[in-house]
Amino acid sequence: MKDVGIWTIFKVILNHSHPCCADLAEMLKQHRELSMFMHRTIETHEEAEIRPSKTYQSFVVAAGSHRELGFIEKDIWNYITRKVRNISEEDDAKEFGKYLVRMKEKNQNFFFELNLKGDHCIKHAFWADARSRATFDYFREVVSFDTTYNRNRYSVLSKHILGVQYNLVLGSFVAVNHHSQSTLLRCTLMKNEDIQSFKWLFECWLRCMGWKAPKRILTDQCASIQRAIELCMPTTIHR
């Protein structure tokens, strides 16, 4: 648009419209691949907690040059995320479910809900022991719900048990007792922080606590949390 000096995009061609340089074409995604030997090596290194960058460098040394590999470091990270860690996540989800069942068998007042995705990995999880449920009856005037542990990274517990690779959000319900001390009322794990996930959580919370909603609930002002509270606990004051 010469009169105003602005370019206007009117057509986009996503495919290559010219031949690729032969020396560079091998690095395009469709030409990169990992052999079965490399798969096994990556899995072995992952079990030994060797960083993917170190694994990639070992391949570069063995090949003599990164240009001789036919793949880039990102391909190793992608393989670990898609294959290796997904298997571990499914196995850990099964073990976590077994643990919750064992806790329920030991004490029938132990409460839990576990919602798995199609690949049997954790989508939502909530649990509370008998002591926490009894504590809520005494100190349910004000409850705090927090999902910032992962972002703040100050909780060793969240960093360890969640394993950042699982991308699970750790949420906690906390009350204040008559000594002005924080009292943990149990936790939740969630894959997403959307309205439906929080709605699922607060419905579990109400069932667990005998359909008794706190009079006030303090949160990190997330819009999804606020909407879920309005749907599940309309009489609760949210701040």
GROMACS .gro file of C-alpha atoms in nm:
model
  239
    1MET     CA    1   0.000   0.000   0.000
    2LYS     CA    2   0.230   0.270  -0.135
    3ASP     CA    3   0.011   0.556  -0.021
    4VAL     CA    4   0.052   0.467   0.347
    5GLY     CA    5   0.372   0.260   0.331
    6ILE     CA    6   0.215  -0.059   0.475
    7TRP     CA    7   0.249  -0.416   0.351
    8THR     CA    8  -0.066  -0.630   0.350
    9ILE     CA    9  -0.051  -1.011   0.357
   10PHE     CA   10  -0.318  -1.152   0.124
   11LYS     CA   11  -0.192  -1.507   0.065
   12VAL     CA   12   0.012  -1.758   0.264
   13ILE     CA   13   0.181  -2.068   0.117
   14LEU     CA   14   0.290  -2.302   0.395
   15ASN     CA   15   0.471  -2.553   0.173
   16HIS     CA   16   0.820  -2.493   0.039
   17SER     CA   17   0.799  -2.325  -0.298
   18HIS     CA   18   1.161  -2.395  -0.393
   19PRO     CA   19   1.408  -2.686  -0.359
   20CYS     CA   20   1.593  -2.707  -0.028
   21CYS     CA   21   1.971  -2.692  -0.005
   22ALA     CA   22   2.091  -3.052   0.000
   23ASP     CA   23   2.329  -2.982   0.290
   24LEU     CA   24   2.049  -2.840   0.507
   25ALA     CA   25   1.752  -3.057   0.406
   26GLU     CA   26   1.869  -3.341   0.631
   27MET     CA   27   1.798  -3.122   0.936
   28LEU     CA   28   1.433  -3.069   0.847
   29LYS     CA   29   1.196  -3.248   1.083
   30GLN     CA   30   1.073  -3.500   0.826
   31HIS     CA   31   1.431  -3.618   0.763
   32ARG     CA   32   1.541  -3.651   1.128
   33GLU     CA   33   1.508  -3.981   1.312
   34LEU     CA   34   1.648  -4.179   1.605
   35SER     CA   35   1.757  -4.538   1.558
   36MET     CA   36   1.656  -4.821   1.794
   37PHE     CA   37   2.011  -4.819   1.935
   38MET     CA   38   1.973  -4.451   2.017
   39HIS     CA   39   1.632  -4.516   2.175
   40ARG     CA   40   1.784  -4.776   2.408
   41THR     CA   41   2.078  -4.551   2.491
   42ILE     CA   42   1.850  -4.256   2.571
   43GLU     CA   43   1.633  -4.475   2.795
   44THR     CA   44   1.938  -4.613   2.977
   45HIS     CA   45   2.078  -4.263   3.032
   46GLU     CA   46   1.739  -4.138   3.154
   47GLU     CA   47   1.722  -4.418   3.412
   48ALA     CA   48   2.074  -4.323   3.525
   49GLU     CA   49   1.959  -3.957   3.552
   50ILE     CA   50   2.205  -3.839   3.287
   51ARG     CA   51   2.098  -3.506   3.140
   52PRO     CA   52   1.971  -3.517   2.779
   53SER     CA   53   2.230  -3.258   2.680
   54LYS     CA   54   2.506  -3.495   2.798
   55THR     CA   55   2.345  -3.780   2.606
   56TYR     CA   56   2.340  -3.570   2.291
   57GLN     CA   57   2.706  -3.475   2.332
   58SER     CA   58   2.800  -3.843   2.365
   59PHE     CA   59   2.630  -3.910   2.030
   60VAL     CA   60   2.814  -3.614   1.873
   61VAL     CA   61   3.151  -3.745   1.996
   62ALA     CA   62   3.077  -4.094   1.867
   63ALA     CA   63   2.970  -3.964   1.526
   64GLY     CA   64   3.253  -3.712   1.498
   65SER     CA   65   3.023  -3.418   1.428
   66HIS     CA   66   2.665  -3.310   1.498
   67ARG     CA   67   2.613  -3.290   1.121
   68GLU     CA   68   2.673  -3.665   1.099
   69LEU     CA   69   2.395  -3.754   1.344
   70GLY     CA   70   2.087  -3.675   1.139
   71PHE     CA   71   1.901  -3.535   1.440
   72ILE     CA   72   1.928  -3.251   1.690
   73GLU     CA   73   1.926  -3.230   2.070
   74LYS     CA   74   1.558  -3.133   2.073
   75ASP     CA   75   1.472  -3.475   1.924
   76ILE     CA   76   1.616  -3.641   2.235
   77TRP     CA   77   1.410  -3.418   2.465
   78ASN     CA   78   1.097  -3.493   2.260
   79TYR     CA   79   1.158  -3.867   2.275
   80ILE     CA   80   1.202  -3.857   2.653
   81THR     CA   81   0.885  -3.652   2.696
   82ARG     CA   82   0.669  -3.863   2.462
   83LYS     CA   83   0.801  -4.214   2.529
   84VAL     CA   84   1.018  -4.259   2.837
   85ARG     CA   85   0.845  -4.026   3.082
   86ASN     CA   86   0.494  -4.107   2.962
   87ILE     CA   87   0.555  -4.470   3.054
   88SER     CA   88   0.683  -4.367   3.395
   89GLU     CA   89   0.384  -4.138   3.446
   90GLU     CA   90   0.140  -4.420   3.370
   91ASP     CA   91   0.321  -4.657   3.608
   92ASP     CA   92   0.336  -4.392   3.879
   93ALA     CA   93  -0.035  -4.320   3.837
   94LYS     CA   94  -0.111  -4.690   3.894
   95GLU     CA   95   0.108  -4.703   4.204
   96PHE     CA   96  -0.048  -4.383   4.336
   97GLY     CA   97  -0.394  -4.533   4.287
   98LYS     CA   98  -0.290  -4.848   4.475
   99TYR     CA   99  -0.156  -4.633   4.759
  100LEU     CA  100  -0.488  -4.448   4.791
  101VAL     CA  101  -0.677  -4.777   4.800
  102ARG     CA  102  -0.447  -4.913   5.073
  103MET     CA  103  -0.505  -4.598   5.280
  104LYS     CA  104  -0.880  -4.643   5.242
  105GLU     CA  105  -0.854  -5.006   5.354
  106LYS     CA  106  -0.667  -4.898   5.668
  107ASN     CA  107  -0.919  -4.629   5.758
  108GLN     CA  108  -1.265  -4.607   5.604
  109ASN     CA  109  -1.274  -4.235   5.685
  110PHE     CA  110  -0.991  -4.176   5.442
  111PHE     CA  111  -1.138  -4.003   5.136
  112PHE     CA  112  -1.002  -3.993   4.783
  113GLU     CA  113  -1.109  -3.938   4.424
  114LEU     CA  114  -0.883  -4.027   4.131
  115ASN     CA  115  -0.966  -3.931   3.774
  116LEU     CA  116  -0.740  -4.071   3.501
  117LYS     CA  117  -0.700  -3.966   3.140
  118GLY     CA  118  -0.738  -4.201   2.845
  119ASP     CA  119  -0.371  -4.300   2.870
  120HIS     CA  120  -0.420  -4.389   3.240
  121CYS     CA  121  -0.221  -4.088   3.361
  122ILE     CA  122  -0.347  -3.863   3.638
  123LYS     CA  123  -0.595  -3.597   3.532
  124HIS     CA  124  -0.738  -3.507   3.874
  125ALA     CA  125  -0.669  -3.644   4.222
  126PHE     CA  126  -0.792  -3.539   4.563
  127TRP     CA  127  -0.736  -3.701   4.902
  128ALA     CA  128  -0.793  -3.623   5.271
  129ASP     CA  129  -0.734  -3.837   5.579
  130ALA     CA  130  -0.972  -3.877   5.872
  131ARG     CA  131  -0.786  -3.623   6.085
  132SER     CA  132  -0.809  -3.354   5.819
  133ARG     CA  133  -1.183  -3.411   5.778
  134ALA     CA  134  -1.235  -3.381   6.153
  135THR     CA  135  -1.017  -3.069   6.168
  136PHE     CA  136  -1.230  -2.897   5.906
  137ASP     CA  137  -1.538  -2.929   6.130
  138TYR     CA  138  -1.364  -2.713   6.391
  139PHE     CA  139  -1.182  -2.465   6.170
  140ARG     CA  140  -1.396  -2.409   5.861
  141GLU     CA  141  -1.462  -2.041   5.910
  142VAL     CA  142  -1.186  -1.945   5.665
  143VAL     CA  143  -1.001  -2.181   5.427
  144SER     CA  144  -0.715  -2.096   5.195
  145PHE     CA  145  -0.672  -2.276   4.863
  146ASP     CA  146  -0.334  -2.233   4.693
  147THR     CA  147  -0.197  -2.360   4.361
  148THR     CA  148   0.124  -2.157   4.349
  149TYR     CA  149   0.364  -2.418   4.489
  150ASN     CA  150   0.487  -2.522   4.145
  151ARG     CA  151   0.536  -2.166   4.026
  152ASN     CA  152   0.711  -2.049   4.341
  153ARG     CA  153   0.935  -2.357   4.353
  154TYR     CA  154   0.977  -2.314   4.729
  155SER     CA  155   0.820  -2.648   4.810
  156VAL     CA  156   1.063  -2.938   4.800
  157LEU     CA  157   0.764  -3.171   4.830
  158SER     CA  158   0.595  -3.045   4.516
  159LYS     CA  159   0.916  -3.046   4.313
  160HIS     CA  160   0.998  -3.401   4.420
  161ILE     CA  161   0.669  -3.590   4.415
  162LEU     CA  162   0.527  -3.421   4.107
  163GLY     CA  163   0.842  -3.454   3.901
  164VAL     CA  164   0.823  -3.146   3.682
  165GLN     CA  165   0.799  -3.375   3.377
  166TYR     CA  166   0.442  -3.473   3.475
  167ASN     CA  167   0.316  -3.115   3.456
  168LEU     CA  168   0.077  -3.164   3.748
  169VAL     CA  169  -0.049  -2.873   3.954
  170LEU     CA  170  -0.030  -2.921   4.331
  171GLY     CA  171  -0.311  -2.750   4.521
  172SER     CA  172  -0.355  -2.739   4.898
  173PHE     CA  173  -0.640  -2.655   5.133
  174VAL     CA  174  -0.523  -2.486   5.453
  175ALA     CA  175  -0.713  -2.365   5.761
  176VAL     CA  176  -0.602  -2.173   6.071
  177ASN     CA  177  -0.650  -2.333   6.414
  178HIS     CA  178  -0.717  -2.164   6.749
  179HIS     CA  179  -0.339  -2.118   6.797
  180SER     CA  180  -0.320  -1.914   6.475
  181GLN     CA  181  -0.126  -2.197   6.314
  182SER     CA  182  -0.176  -2.315   5.958
  183THR     CA  183  -0.333  -2.660   5.937
  184LEU     CA  184  -0.314  -2.861   5.616
  185LEU     CA  185  -0.654  -2.999   5.516
  186ARG     CA  186  -0.506  -3.209   5.236
  187CYS     CA  187  -0.407  -3.173   4.874
  188THR     CA  188  -0.499  -3.217   4.511
  189LEU     CA  189  -0.318  -3.287   4.185
  190MET     CA  190  -0.455  -3.152   3.858
  191LYS     CA  191  -0.341  -3.162   3.498
  192ASN     CA  192  -0.516  -2.838   3.404
  193GLU     CA  193  -0.617  -2.517   3.578
  194ASP     CA  194  -0.945  -2.462   3.394
  195ILE     CA  195  -1.300  -2.412   3.524
  196GLN     CA  196  -1.402  -2.778   3.480
  197SER     CA  197  -1.097  -2.903   3.673
  198PHE     CA  198  -1.162  -2.670   3.966
  199LYS     CA  199  -1.534  -2.751   3.956
  200TRP     CA  200  -1.446  -3.122   3.981
  201LEU     CA  201  -1.216  -3.044   4.273
  202PHE     CA  202  -1.460  -2.834   4.475
  203GLU     CA  203  -1.736  -3.091   4.425
  204CYS     CA  204  -1.499  -3.356   4.566
  205TRP     CA  205  -1.415  -3.122   4.852
  206LEU     CA  206  -1.782  -3.077   4.941
  207ARG     CA  207  -1.850  -3.451   4.932
  208CYS     CA  208  -1.545  -3.514   5.147
  209MET     CA  209  -1.646  -3.254   5.406
  210GLY     CA  210  -2.011  -3.365   5.432
  211TRP     CA  211  -2.136  -3.091   5.198
  212LYS     CA  212  -2.018  -2.822   5.442
  213ALA     CA  213  -1.874  -2.526   5.255
  214PRO     CA  214  -1.635  -2.281   5.426
  215LYS     CA  215  -1.777  -1.937   5.497
  216ARG     CA  216  -1.479  -1.771   5.331
  217ILE     CA  217  -1.217  -1.902   5.094
  218LEU     CA  218  -0.891  -1.728   5.008
  219THR     CA  219  -0.727  -1.803   4.673
  220ASP     CA  220  -0.466  -1.664   4.435
  221GLN     CA  221  -0.742  -1.475   4.245
  222CYS     CA  222  -0.747  -1.710   3.949
  223ALA     CA  223  -1.054  -1.643   3.730
  224SER     CA  224  -1.114  -2.018   3.677
  225ILE     CA  225  -1.110  -2.079   4.053
  226GLN     CA  226  -1.350  -1.793   4.115
  227ARG     CA  227  -1.598  -1.923   3.856
  228ALA     CA  228  -1.579  -2.278   3.995
  229ILE     CA  229  -1.647  -2.147   4.348
  230GLU     CA  230  -1.948  -1.954   4.221
  231LEU     CA  231  -2.086  -2.273   4.064
  232CYS     CA  232  -2.016  -2.511   4.353
  233MET     CA  233  -2.025  -2.289   4.664
  234PRO     CA  234  -2.240  -1.984   4.582
  235THR     CA  235  -2.275  -1.881   4.947
  236THR     CA  236  -1.900  -1.884   5.011
  237ILE     CA  237  -1.723  -1.548   5.012
  238HIS     CA  238  -1.425  -1.557   4.776
  239ARG     CA  239  -1.122  -1.332   4.817
   0.00000   0.00000   0.00000
